[in-house]
Tab-separated table of C-alpha atoms and ligand atoms in Angstrom:
chain	number	residue	atom	x	y	z
A	1	MET	CA	11.488	-138.426	-43.693
A	2	VAL	CA	9.203	-137.619	-40.725
A	3	LYS	CA	7.295	-140.614	-39.470
A	4	TYR	CA	10.194	-143.050	-39.301
A	5	ARG	CA	12.741	-140.647	-37.968
A	6	ASP	CA	12.985	-139.433	-34.339
A	7	ASP	CA	15.137	-136.536	-35.198
A	8	VAL	CA	12.700	-134.875	-37.751
A	9	VAL	CA	9.466	-133.072	-36.995
A	10	GLY	CA	6.775	-132.165	-39.526
A	11	LEU	CA	5.498	-128.585	-40.162
A	12	ASP	CA	2.788	-126.960	-42.180
A	13	ALA	CA	3.682	-123.186	-42.408
A	14	ALA	CA	1.843	-120.315	-44.024
A	15	ILE	CA	1.710	-119.670	-47.753
A	16	MET	CA	1.189	-115.875	-47.513
A	17	MET	CA	4.083	-114.350	-45.667
A	18	ASN	CA	5.214	-110.957	-44.530
A	19	THR	CA	7.521	-109.202	-47.081
A	20	LYS	CA	10.057	-108.804	-44.226
A	21	VAL	CA	10.664	-112.547	-44.267
A	22	TRP	CA	11.664	-112.367	-47.903
A	23	GLU	CA	13.759	-109.226	-47.429
A	24	ALA	CA	15.683	-111.063	-44.589
A	25	SER	CA	16.045	-114.253	-46.629
A	26	GLY	CA	17.654	-112.384	-49.543
A	27	HIS	CA	14.952	-113.238	-52.010
A	28	VAL	CA	13.716	-109.669	-52.628
A	29	ASP	CA	17.239	-108.763	-53.782
A	30	ALA	CA	18.581	-111.983	-55.274
A	31	PHE	CA	15.691	-114.372	-56.246
A	32	THR	CA	16.000	-113.426	-59.950
A	33	ASP	CA	16.349	-115.057	-63.210
A	34	PRO	CA	17.983	-113.249	-66.242
A	35	LEU	CA	15.297	-112.501	-68.742
A	36	VAL	CA	15.843	-111.964	-72.518
A	37	GLU	CA	13.276	-111.134	-75.205
A	38	CYS	CA	13.298	-112.248	-78.811
A	39	LYS	CA	13.261	-109.045	-80.869
A	40	ILE	CA	11.197	-110.649	-83.615
A	41	CYS	CA	8.223	-112.182	-81.697
A	42	HIS	CA	8.758	-110.831	-78.158
A	43	SER	CA	8.780	-114.254	-76.586
A	44	ARG	CA	10.662	-114.280	-73.355
A	45	PHE	CA	13.215	-116.733	-72.170
A	46	ARG	CA	15.675	-117.365	-69.372
A	47	ALA	CA	19.116	-116.256	-70.656
A	48	ASP	CA	20.755	-119.156	-68.884
A	49	LYS	CA	18.654	-121.792	-70.658
A	50	GLU	CA	20.834	-122.211	-73.770
A	51	GLU	CA	18.954	-125.232	-75.140
A	52	GLU	CA	15.588	-123.423	-75.077
A	53	ILE	CA	17.115	-120.270	-76.676
A	54	LYS	CA	18.685	-122.408	-79.510
A	55	ALA	CA	15.373	-124.124	-80.052
A	56	HIS	CA	13.531	-120.879	-80.329
A	57	GLU	CA	16.058	-119.465	-82.795
A	58	LYS	CA	15.339	-122.357	-85.032
A	59	THR	CA	11.557	-121.390	-85.188
A	60	HIS	CA	12.508	-118.181	-87.063
A	61	LYS	CA	13.848	-118.036	-90.681
A	62	GLU	CA	15.751	-114.779	-89.929
A	63	LYS	CA	18.617	-114.458	-87.514
A	64	VAL	CA	17.260	-113.768	-83.970
A	65	GLU	CA	18.506	-110.891	-82.048
A	66	TRP	CA	17.898	-110.834	-78.290
A	67	THR	CA	17.484	-107.939	-75.760
A	68	GLU	CA	20.179	-107.545	-73.118
A	69	PRO	CA	19.426	-109.855	-70.056
A	70	LYS	CA	17.258	-108.117	-67.394
A	71	SER	CA	16.955	-109.305	-63.878
A	72	PHE	CA	13.502	-110.602	-63.228
A	73	ASN	CA	12.273	-111.275	-59.652
A	74	LEU	CA	10.382	-114.541	-59.291
A	75	LEU	CA	8.335	-113.761	-56.039
A	76	VAL	CA	4.606	-113.554	-56.471
A	77	GLU	CA	2.899	-110.674	-54.807
A	78	ALA	CA	-0.508	-110.404	-53.152
A	79	TYR	CA	-2.285	-107.653	-51.307
A	80	LEU	CA	-4.099	-108.110	-47.989
A	81	GLY	CA	-6.003	-106.059	-45.463
A	82	VAL	CA	-9.274	-104.089	-45.180
A	83	ALA	CA	-7.730	-100.590	-45.311
A	84	GLU	CA	-6.230	-98.926	-48.284
A	85	PRO	CA	-3.398	-99.010	-49.094
A	86	LYS	CA	-3.491	-102.765	-48.597
A	87	GLN	CA	-0.411	-104.510	-47.320
A	88	LYS	CA	1.802	-106.290	-49.772
A	89	VAL	CA	2.627	-109.982	-48.944
A	90	TYR	CA	4.536	-112.534	-50.953
A	91	LEU	CA	3.247	-116.020	-51.774
A	92	ARG	CA	6.074	-118.236	-50.574
A	93	GLY	CA	8.688	-118.649	-53.392
A	94	GLU	CA	10.096	-121.686	-51.485
A	95	ILE	CA	8.551	-123.474	-48.521
A	96	THR	CA	11.889	-123.365	-46.777
A	97	GLN	CA	11.494	-119.976	-45.069
A	98	GLY	CA	8.439	-121.316	-43.096
A	99	ALA	CA	10.834	-123.720	-41.318
A	100	PHE	CA	13.139	-120.840	-40.270
A	101	VAL	CA	10.573	-118.369	-39.085
A	102	ASN	CA	9.059	-121.172	-36.983
A	103	PHE	CA	12.410	-122.409	-35.709
A	104	GLU	CA	11.782	-121.041	-32.172
A	105	ASN	CA	8.209	-122.423	-32.054
A	106	VAL	CA	9.520	-125.819	-32.950
A	107	VAL	CA	12.436	-125.904	-30.481
A	108	ASN	CA	10.250	-124.614	-27.655
A	109	SER	CA	7.302	-126.849	-28.291
A	110	THR	CA	9.012	-130.201	-29.114
A	111	ARG	CA	11.879	-131.900	-27.485
A	112	VAL	CA	14.255	-131.760	-30.479
A	113	LYS	CA	17.938	-131.213	-29.907
A	114	ILE	CA	20.635	-130.486	-32.559
A	115	PRO	CA	21.054	-132.383	-34.872
A	116	PHE	CA	17.400	-132.300	-35.788
A	117	GLY	CA	15.307	-131.464	-38.836
A	118	ILE	CA	11.989	-129.666	-39.805
A	119	ALA	CA	10.343	-131.167	-42.817
A	120	GLN	CA	7.431	-130.014	-44.828
A	121	ILE	CA	5.514	-130.430	-47.998
A	122	GLY	CA	3.380	-127.814	-49.720
A	123	LYS	CA	2.774	-125.256	-52.400
A	124	ALA	CA	5.354	-122.764	-53.568
A	125	PHE	CA	4.804	-120.035	-56.232
A	126	ARG	CA	7.244	-118.497	-58.753
A	127	ASN	CA	6.648	-116.116	-61.573
A	128	GLU	CA	8.560	-118.469	-63.893
A	129	ILE	CA	9.536	-116.862	-67.258
A	130	THR	CA	8.984	-120.072	-69.257
A	131	PRO	CA	6.785	-122.668	-67.639
A	132	GLY	CA	6.691	-125.953	-69.596
A	133	ASN	CA	7.976	-129.380	-70.293
A	134	PHE	CA	4.661	-130.966	-69.135
A	135	THR	CA	4.508	-130.429	-65.331
A	136	TYR	CA	8.296	-129.924	-64.973
A	137	ARG	CA	8.164	-126.125	-64.605
A	138	SER	CA	4.999	-124.450	-63.447
A	139	ARG	CA	4.206	-121.222	-61.535
A	140	GLU	CA	2.361	-123.072	-58.785
A	141	PHE	CA	3.981	-126.245	-57.674
A	142	GLU	CA	4.552	-128.511	-54.677
A	143	GLN	CA	7.805	-128.781	-52.778
A	144	MET	CA	8.938	-131.372	-50.230
A	145	GLU	CA	11.784	-130.281	-48.023
A	146	LEU	CA	13.865	-131.046	-44.990
A	147	GLU	CA	15.818	-128.304	-43.185
A	148	PHE	CA	18.352	-130.121	-40.972
A	149	PHE	CA	20.048	-128.123	-38.218
A	150	VAL	CA	23.566	-129.061	-37.261
A	151	GLU	CA	26.730	-127.725	-35.762
A	152	GLU	CA	29.134	-126.138	-38.218
A	153	LYS	CA	31.797	-128.964	-37.621
A	154	ASP	CA	29.245	-131.619	-38.666
A	155	ALA	CA	27.893	-129.901	-41.760
A	156	ASP	CA	30.008	-131.822	-44.302
A	157	LYS	CA	29.101	-135.145	-42.749
A	158	TRP	CA	25.400	-134.466	-42.878
A	159	PHE	CA	25.624	-133.028	-46.399
A	160	LYS	CA	27.075	-136.411	-47.530
A	161	PHE	CA	24.533	-138.356	-45.511
A	162	TRP	CA	21.466	-136.619	-46.932
A	163	LYS	CA	22.805	-136.839	-50.486
A	164	SER	CA	22.977	-140.641	-50.360
A	165	GLU	CA	19.778	-140.898	-48.359
A	166	ARG	CA	17.812	-138.992	-50.937
A	167	LEU	CA	19.290	-140.961	-53.803
A	168	ARG	CA	18.390	-144.233	-51.944
A	169	TRP	CA	14.879	-142.945	-51.353
A	170	TYR	CA	14.209	-142.321	-55.047
A	171	GLU	CA	15.684	-145.596	-56.074
A	172	SER	CA	13.658	-147.441	-53.427
A	173	LEU	CA	10.475	-146.073	-55.028
A	174	GLY	CA	11.376	-147.087	-58.541
A	175	ILE	CA	13.517	-144.451	-60.257
A	176	LYS	CA	16.029	-146.384	-62.272
A	177	LYS	CA	19.696	-145.931	-61.139
A	178	GLU	CA	20.847	-145.365	-64.709
A	179	ASN	CA	18.393	-142.369	-64.947
A	180	LEU	CA	19.779	-140.626	-61.857
A	181	ARG	CA	22.875	-138.602	-61.412
A	182	MET	CA	24.214	-135.940	-58.939
A	183	ARG	CA	25.550	-132.751	-60.346
A	184	SER	CA	27.620	-130.301	-58.224
A	185	HIS	CA	27.030	-126.575	-58.660
A	186	GLU	CA	29.924	-124.552	-59.900
A	187	LYS	CA	30.998	-121.523	-57.814
A	188	GLY	CA	29.208	-118.904	-59.987
A	189	GLU	CA	26.091	-121.017	-60.118
A	190	LEU	CA	25.405	-121.220	-56.380
A	191	ALA	CA	22.268	-119.612	-55.016
A	192	HIS	CA	22.718	-116.659	-52.815
A	193	TYR	CA	22.298	-118.714	-49.628
A	194	ALA	CA	24.367	-121.844	-50.568
A	195	LYS	CA	27.871	-122.802	-49.436
A	196	ALA	CA	27.607	-125.987	-51.524
A	197	ALA	CA	24.916	-127.514	-53.669
A	198	GLU	CA	24.238	-130.655	-55.542
A	199	ASP	CA	21.363	-131.312	-57.804
A	200	ILE	CA	19.831	-134.698	-58.131
A	201	GLU	CA	19.079	-134.989	-61.915
A	202	TYR	CA	16.947	-137.289	-64.000
A	203	ASN	CA	17.581	-138.286	-67.557
A	204	ALA	CA	14.342	-136.820	-68.979
A	205	PRO	CA	13.311	-136.902	-72.597
A	206	PHE	CA	14.089	-133.105	-72.654
A	207	GLY	CA	17.648	-133.747	-71.210
A	208	TRP	CA	19.168	-134.246	-67.717
A	209	SER	CA	16.942	-132.235	-65.394
A	210	GLU	CA	17.092	-131.125	-61.755
A	211	PHE	CA	14.306	-132.368	-59.576
A	212	GLU	CA	15.823	-132.049	-56.089
A	213	GLY	CA	18.612	-129.896	-54.588
A	214	VAL	CA	20.717	-130.829	-51.602
A	215	HIS	CA	22.221	-127.641	-50.235
A	216	ASN	CA	24.571	-126.654	-47.404
A	217	ARG	CA	22.903	-123.258	-46.566
A	218	GLY	CA	25.521	-122.526	-43.817
A	219	ASP	CA	24.189	-120.182	-41.166
A	220	TRP	CA	22.841	-117.764	-43.782
A	221	ASP	CA	19.083	-118.079	-43.003
A	222	LEU	CA	19.007	-118.271	-39.226
A	223	SER	CA	21.544	-115.431	-38.908
A	224	ARG	CA	19.559	-113.207	-41.317
A	225	HIS	CA	16.406	-113.946	-39.227
A	226	LYS	CA	18.499	-113.245	-36.044
A	227	LEU	CA	17.767	-116.665	-34.580
A	228	THR	CA	20.109	-118.811	-32.357
A	229	TYR	CA	20.012	-122.096	-30.629
A	230	LYS	CA	20.702	-122.503	-26.916
A	231	GLU	CA	21.662	-125.795	-25.226
A	232	GLU	CA	23.516	-126.429	-21.920
A	233	GLY	CA	25.140	-123.105	-21.501
A	234	LYS	CA	26.079	-122.600	-25.142
A	235	GLU	CA	24.386	-120.418	-27.791
A	236	PHE	CA	25.187	-120.553	-31.435
A	237	THR	CA	23.718	-120.184	-34.889
A	238	PRO	CA	23.164	-123.632	-36.379
A	239	TRP	CA	24.088	-124.538	-39.959
A	240	VAL	CA	21.483	-125.891	-42.265
A	241	ILE	CA	21.646	-128.867	-44.607
A	242	GLU	CA	18.701	-128.885	-46.894
A	243	THR	CA	17.012	-131.347	-49.215
A	244	SER	CA	14.596	-129.603	-51.484
A	245	GLY	CA	12.567	-131.682	-53.852
A	246	GLY	CA	9.810	-131.052	-56.259
A	247	VAL	CA	6.697	-133.208	-55.888
A	248	ASP	CA	5.463	-132.488	-59.478
A	249	ARG	CA	8.895	-133.117	-61.089
A	250	SER	CA	9.473	-136.339	-59.228
A	251	THR	CA	5.952	-137.530	-59.965
A	252	LEU	CA	6.624	-136.894	-63.672
A	253	PHE	CA	9.868	-138.967	-63.439
A	254	PHE	CA	8.216	-141.701	-61.452
A	255	LEU	CA	5.602	-141.964	-64.234
A	256	LEU	CA	8.168	-142.044	-66.939
A	257	ASP	CA	10.164	-144.860	-65.362
A	258	SER	CA	6.934	-146.900	-64.662
A	259	TYR	CA	5.491	-146.541	-68.140
A	260	HIS	CA	5.682	-149.744	-70.176
A	261	GLU	CA	4.088	-150.808	-73.434
A	262	GLU	CA	3.580	-154.583	-73.918
A	263	ASN	CA	1.783	-156.155	-76.811
A	264	GLY	CA	0.160	-152.856	-77.793
A	265	ARG	CA	-1.181	-152.041	-74.251
A	266	VAL	CA	0.011	-149.840	-71.385
A	267	ILE	CA	1.133	-151.049	-68.049
A	268	LEU	CA	2.046	-148.503	-65.410
A	269	LYS	CA	4.586	-150.368	-63.203
A	270	LEU	CA	4.372	-147.896	-60.326
A	271	HIS	CA	5.863	-148.915	-56.969
A	272	PRO	CA	2.865	-150.129	-54.916
A	273	LYS	CA	3.498	-147.336	-52.402
A	274	LEU	CA	3.036	-144.773	-55.232
A	275	ALA	CA	0.069	-146.474	-56.939
A	276	PRO	CA	-3.153	-144.387	-56.436
A	277	TYR	CA	-5.207	-147.544	-55.950
A	278	LYS	CA	-3.544	-150.373	-54.023
A	279	ALA	CA	-6.085	-152.936	-55.190
A	280	ALA	CA	-9.223	-153.349	-57.264
A	281	VAL	CA	-12.090	-155.604	-56.392
A	282	PHE	CA	-14.318	-157.193	-59.018
A	283	PRO	CA	-17.354	-159.514	-59.022
A	284	LEU	CA	-16.772	-161.930	-61.906
A	285	LEU	CA	-20.275	-161.178	-63.181
A	286	ALA	CA	-22.208	-157.995	-62.606
A	287	ASN	CA	-25.617	-159.641	-63.024
A	288	LYS	CA	-25.163	-162.268	-60.154
A	289	PRO	CA	-26.255	-160.426	-56.943
A	290	GLU	CA	-24.634	-162.997	-54.740
A	291	LEU	CA	-21.202	-162.308	-56.309
A	292	VAL	CA	-21.739	-158.583	-56.294
A	293	GLU	CA	-22.731	-158.631	-52.595
A	294	LYS	CA	-19.689	-160.736	-51.629
A	295	ALA	CA	-17.327	-158.519	-53.619
A	296	LYS	CA	-18.818	-155.352	-52.067
A	297	GLY	CA	-18.154	-156.733	-48.598
A	298	ILE	CA	-14.462	-157.171	-49.497
A	299	TYR	CA	-14.297	-153.785	-51.090
A	300	ASP	CA	-15.978	-151.983	-48.138
A	301	SER	CA	-13.667	-153.716	-45.610
A	302	LEU	CA	-10.362	-153.045	-47.480
A	303	LYS	CA	-11.169	-149.426	-48.248
A	304	LYS	CA	-11.036	-148.572	-44.548
A	305	ASP	CA	-7.251	-148.926	-44.724
A	306	MET	CA	-6.301	-148.086	-48.309
A	307	MET	CA	-7.522	-146.730	-51.690
A	308	VAL	CA	-9.433	-149.479	-53.443
A	309	ALA	CA	-11.085	-149.367	-56.814
A	310	TRP	CA	-14.326	-151.031	-57.808
A	311	ASP	CA	-15.198	-152.205	-61.289
A	312	ASP	CA	-18.038	-154.386	-62.522
A	313	ARG	CA	-18.144	-153.234	-66.204
A	314	GLY	CA	-17.420	-155.364	-69.260
A	315	ASN	CA	-15.402	-158.581	-69.169
A	316	ILE	CA	-12.768	-159.394	-66.560
A	317	GLY	CA	-9.853	-159.102	-69.066
A	318	LYS	CA	-10.748	-155.513	-69.929
A	319	ARG	CA	-10.982	-154.673	-66.182
A	320	TYR	CA	-7.487	-156.074	-65.628
A	321	PHE	CA	-6.099	-153.996	-68.508
A	322	ALA	CA	-7.878	-150.808	-67.304
A	323	GLN	CA	-6.292	-151.287	-63.920
A	324	ASP	CA	-2.825	-152.090	-65.449
A	325	GLU	CA	-3.048	-148.829	-67.238
A	326	ILE	CA	-3.496	-146.771	-64.049
A	327	GLY	CA	-0.896	-148.828	-62.108
A	328	THR	CA	-3.172	-150.785	-59.625
A	329	PRO	CA	-0.770	-153.467	-58.396
A	330	PHE	CA	-3.455	-156.108	-57.372
A	331	CYS	CA	-6.886	-157.133	-58.785
A	332	ILE	CA	-9.107	-159.268	-56.532
A	333	THR	CA	-11.838	-161.217	-58.193
A	334	VAL	CA	-14.861	-162.847	-56.525
A	335	ASP	CA	-16.103	-165.947	-58.491
A	336	PHE	CA	-18.414	-168.820	-57.976
A	337	GLN	CA	-15.708	-170.769	-55.895
A	338	THR	CA	-15.685	-167.820	-53.523
A	339	LEU	CA	-19.252	-168.505	-52.547
A	340	GLU	CA	-18.156	-172.075	-51.659
A	341	ASP	CA	-14.870	-171.687	-49.884
A	342	ASN	CA	-14.387	-167.937	-49.229
A	343	THR	CA	-11.285	-167.696	-51.471
A	344	VAL	CA	-10.710	-165.140	-54.169
A	345	THR	CA	-8.164	-164.785	-57.041
A	346	VAL	CA	-5.469	-162.116	-56.649
A	347	ARG	CA	-3.843	-161.032	-59.900
A	348	ASN	CA	-0.395	-159.393	-59.983
A	349	ARG	CA	-0.109	-156.406	-62.352
A	350	ASP	CA	3.470	-157.042	-63.265
A	351	THR	CA	3.474	-160.760	-63.800
A	352	ALA	CA	-0.219	-161.246	-64.740
A	353	LYS	CA	-0.104	-164.288	-62.514
A	354	GLN	CA	-3.042	-165.248	-60.255
A	355	GLU	CA	-3.088	-166.918	-56.948
A	356	ARG	CA	-5.929	-167.944	-54.610
A	357	LEU	CA	-6.149	-166.552	-51.201
A	358	LYS	CA	-8.635	-166.760	-48.412
A	359	ILE	CA	-10.509	-163.554	-47.981
A	360	GLN	CA	-9.256	-163.152	-44.325
A	361	GLU	CA	-5.666	-163.295	-45.608
A	362	LEU	CA	-6.115	-160.301	-47.905
A	363	PRO	CA	-5.319	-157.366	-45.419
A	364	ASP	CA	-2.133	-159.128	-44.359
A	365	PHE	CA	-1.028	-159.989	-47.902
A	366	LEU	CA	-1.666	-156.412	-49.076
A	367	SER	CA	0.030	-154.674	-46.179
A	368	LYS	CA	3.195	-156.878	-46.691
A	369	LYS	CA	3.235	-155.975	-50.335
A	370	LEU	CA	2.711	-152.277	-49.741
A	371	SER	CA	5.346	-151.863	-47.020
B	1	ATP	P1	15.353	-124.477	-61.733
B	1	ATP	O1	16.816	-124.163	-61.890
B	1	ATP	O2	14.893	-125.628	-62.567
B	1	ATP	O3	14.490	-123.288	-61.862
B	1	ATP	P2	15.793	-124.236	-58.920
B	1	ATP	O4	17.177	-124.540	-58.863
B	1	ATP	O5	15.294	-122.824	-58.958
B	1	ATP	O6	15.150	-124.942	-60.208
B	1	ATP	P3	15.199	-124.750	-56.162
B	1	ATP	O7	15.012	-123.421	-55.885
B	1	ATP	O8	16.426	-125.536	-55.703
B	1	ATP	O9	15.054	-124.994	-57.852
B	1	ATP	O10	13.927	-125.596	-55.791
B	1	ATP	C1	13.920	-126.932	-55.262
B	1	ATP	C2	13.061	-127.846	-56.014
B	1	ATP	O11	11.768	-127.305	-56.194
B	1	ATP	C3	13.605	-128.166	-57.465
B	1	ATP	O12	14.520	-129.104	-57.437
B	1	ATP	C4	12.316	-128.555	-58.141
B	1	ATP	O13	11.999	-130.011	-57.969
B	1	ATP	C5	11.223	-127.742	-57.481
B	1	ATP	N1	10.836	-126.598	-58.314
B	1	ATP	C6	11.489	-125.413	-58.379
B	1	ATP	N2	10.855	-124.602	-59.278
B	1	ATP	C7	9.900	-125.305	-59.839
B	1	ATP	C8	8.891	-125.051	-60.779
B	1	ATP	N3	8.818	-123.824	-61.426
B	1	ATP	N4	7.979	-125.974	-61.127
B	1	ATP	C9	8.065	-127.272	-60.546
B	1	ATP	N5	8.960	-127.555	-59.605
B	1	ATP	C10	9.864	-126.602	-59.249
């Protein structure tokens, strides 16, 4: 989204932000969820999450009565400053606003011209009523977003472009096509800033679930922050097409689609780009110093460029299985033949097949597999 595109710049904006930002963005007034409380046990739920409400009702023998829905603001507050009263700030409820309040900084300090985007990744905080479903909903989570600034006349075109681009991105990293779908927001469901919105959903064990939103935010944000864009004699308020994804949610779904059980053991078939370790290096026997030394040399040289695991415990089969389980795509073993001809075996996680490569071919081999 950033490195390979000339029309997108990266940004790392602040987490604690002045309350005025969130007043202007509309979040102080409208960033709310409807909260209802079970009159029997006082558990609280989002009134719009029918499935969760039904599931809760089944946990009681008696008929459950609910309180009237109350609006509940999701912004998390903090207090800063050395003098009392301290100043209230909000922890960002979406990383998005950082891109808007830095809009002028970016335009003035880089050579971007419309259409262009500002992308970032970072923590966001929401006082969620019902965190849960593993890491699907938490109060502290990581977002990855693009705010793409366009002229109004081009907004629809870019909305379509980013929708298909984001689907392609998830598929290219291993989410199965049949587990993905786009769902368009109904009029009444649109967020306060949105002109159009489509969710990218995953077929999770707990039902189809949003993990990225592609939004046409119109000129809502920049006009609320009173920001314009000037180029060659014209001045206007750009429109914004946003792609807003959750790192935690997509990680959960990448894990689900990678998880395989074969003959009673687990293989995590993560795309090599997502695998925490790209390769593991083993000496065939831990008690042969010449093998250990040779393997350490390979390990030290590869780890300058990528995350590499080391293992010299137990037998080789167990080491393969342990790496399969955490998704390491390649295992490199130094054996007695290595000492004679400088070749090693490279075992592929998904096929369990081994091939023999020269040590000096390893960096090239791995970088091709990982690109
Ligand atoms: P939901 O309806 O599930 O609460 P949302 O529509 O409020 O989500 P957005 O405001 O569009 O979500 O946020 C963009 C993305 O940020 C979401 O698609 C999701 O991946 C991620 N996200 C939002 N809230 C959370 C959370 N509480 N925990 C983990 N990820 C989240």
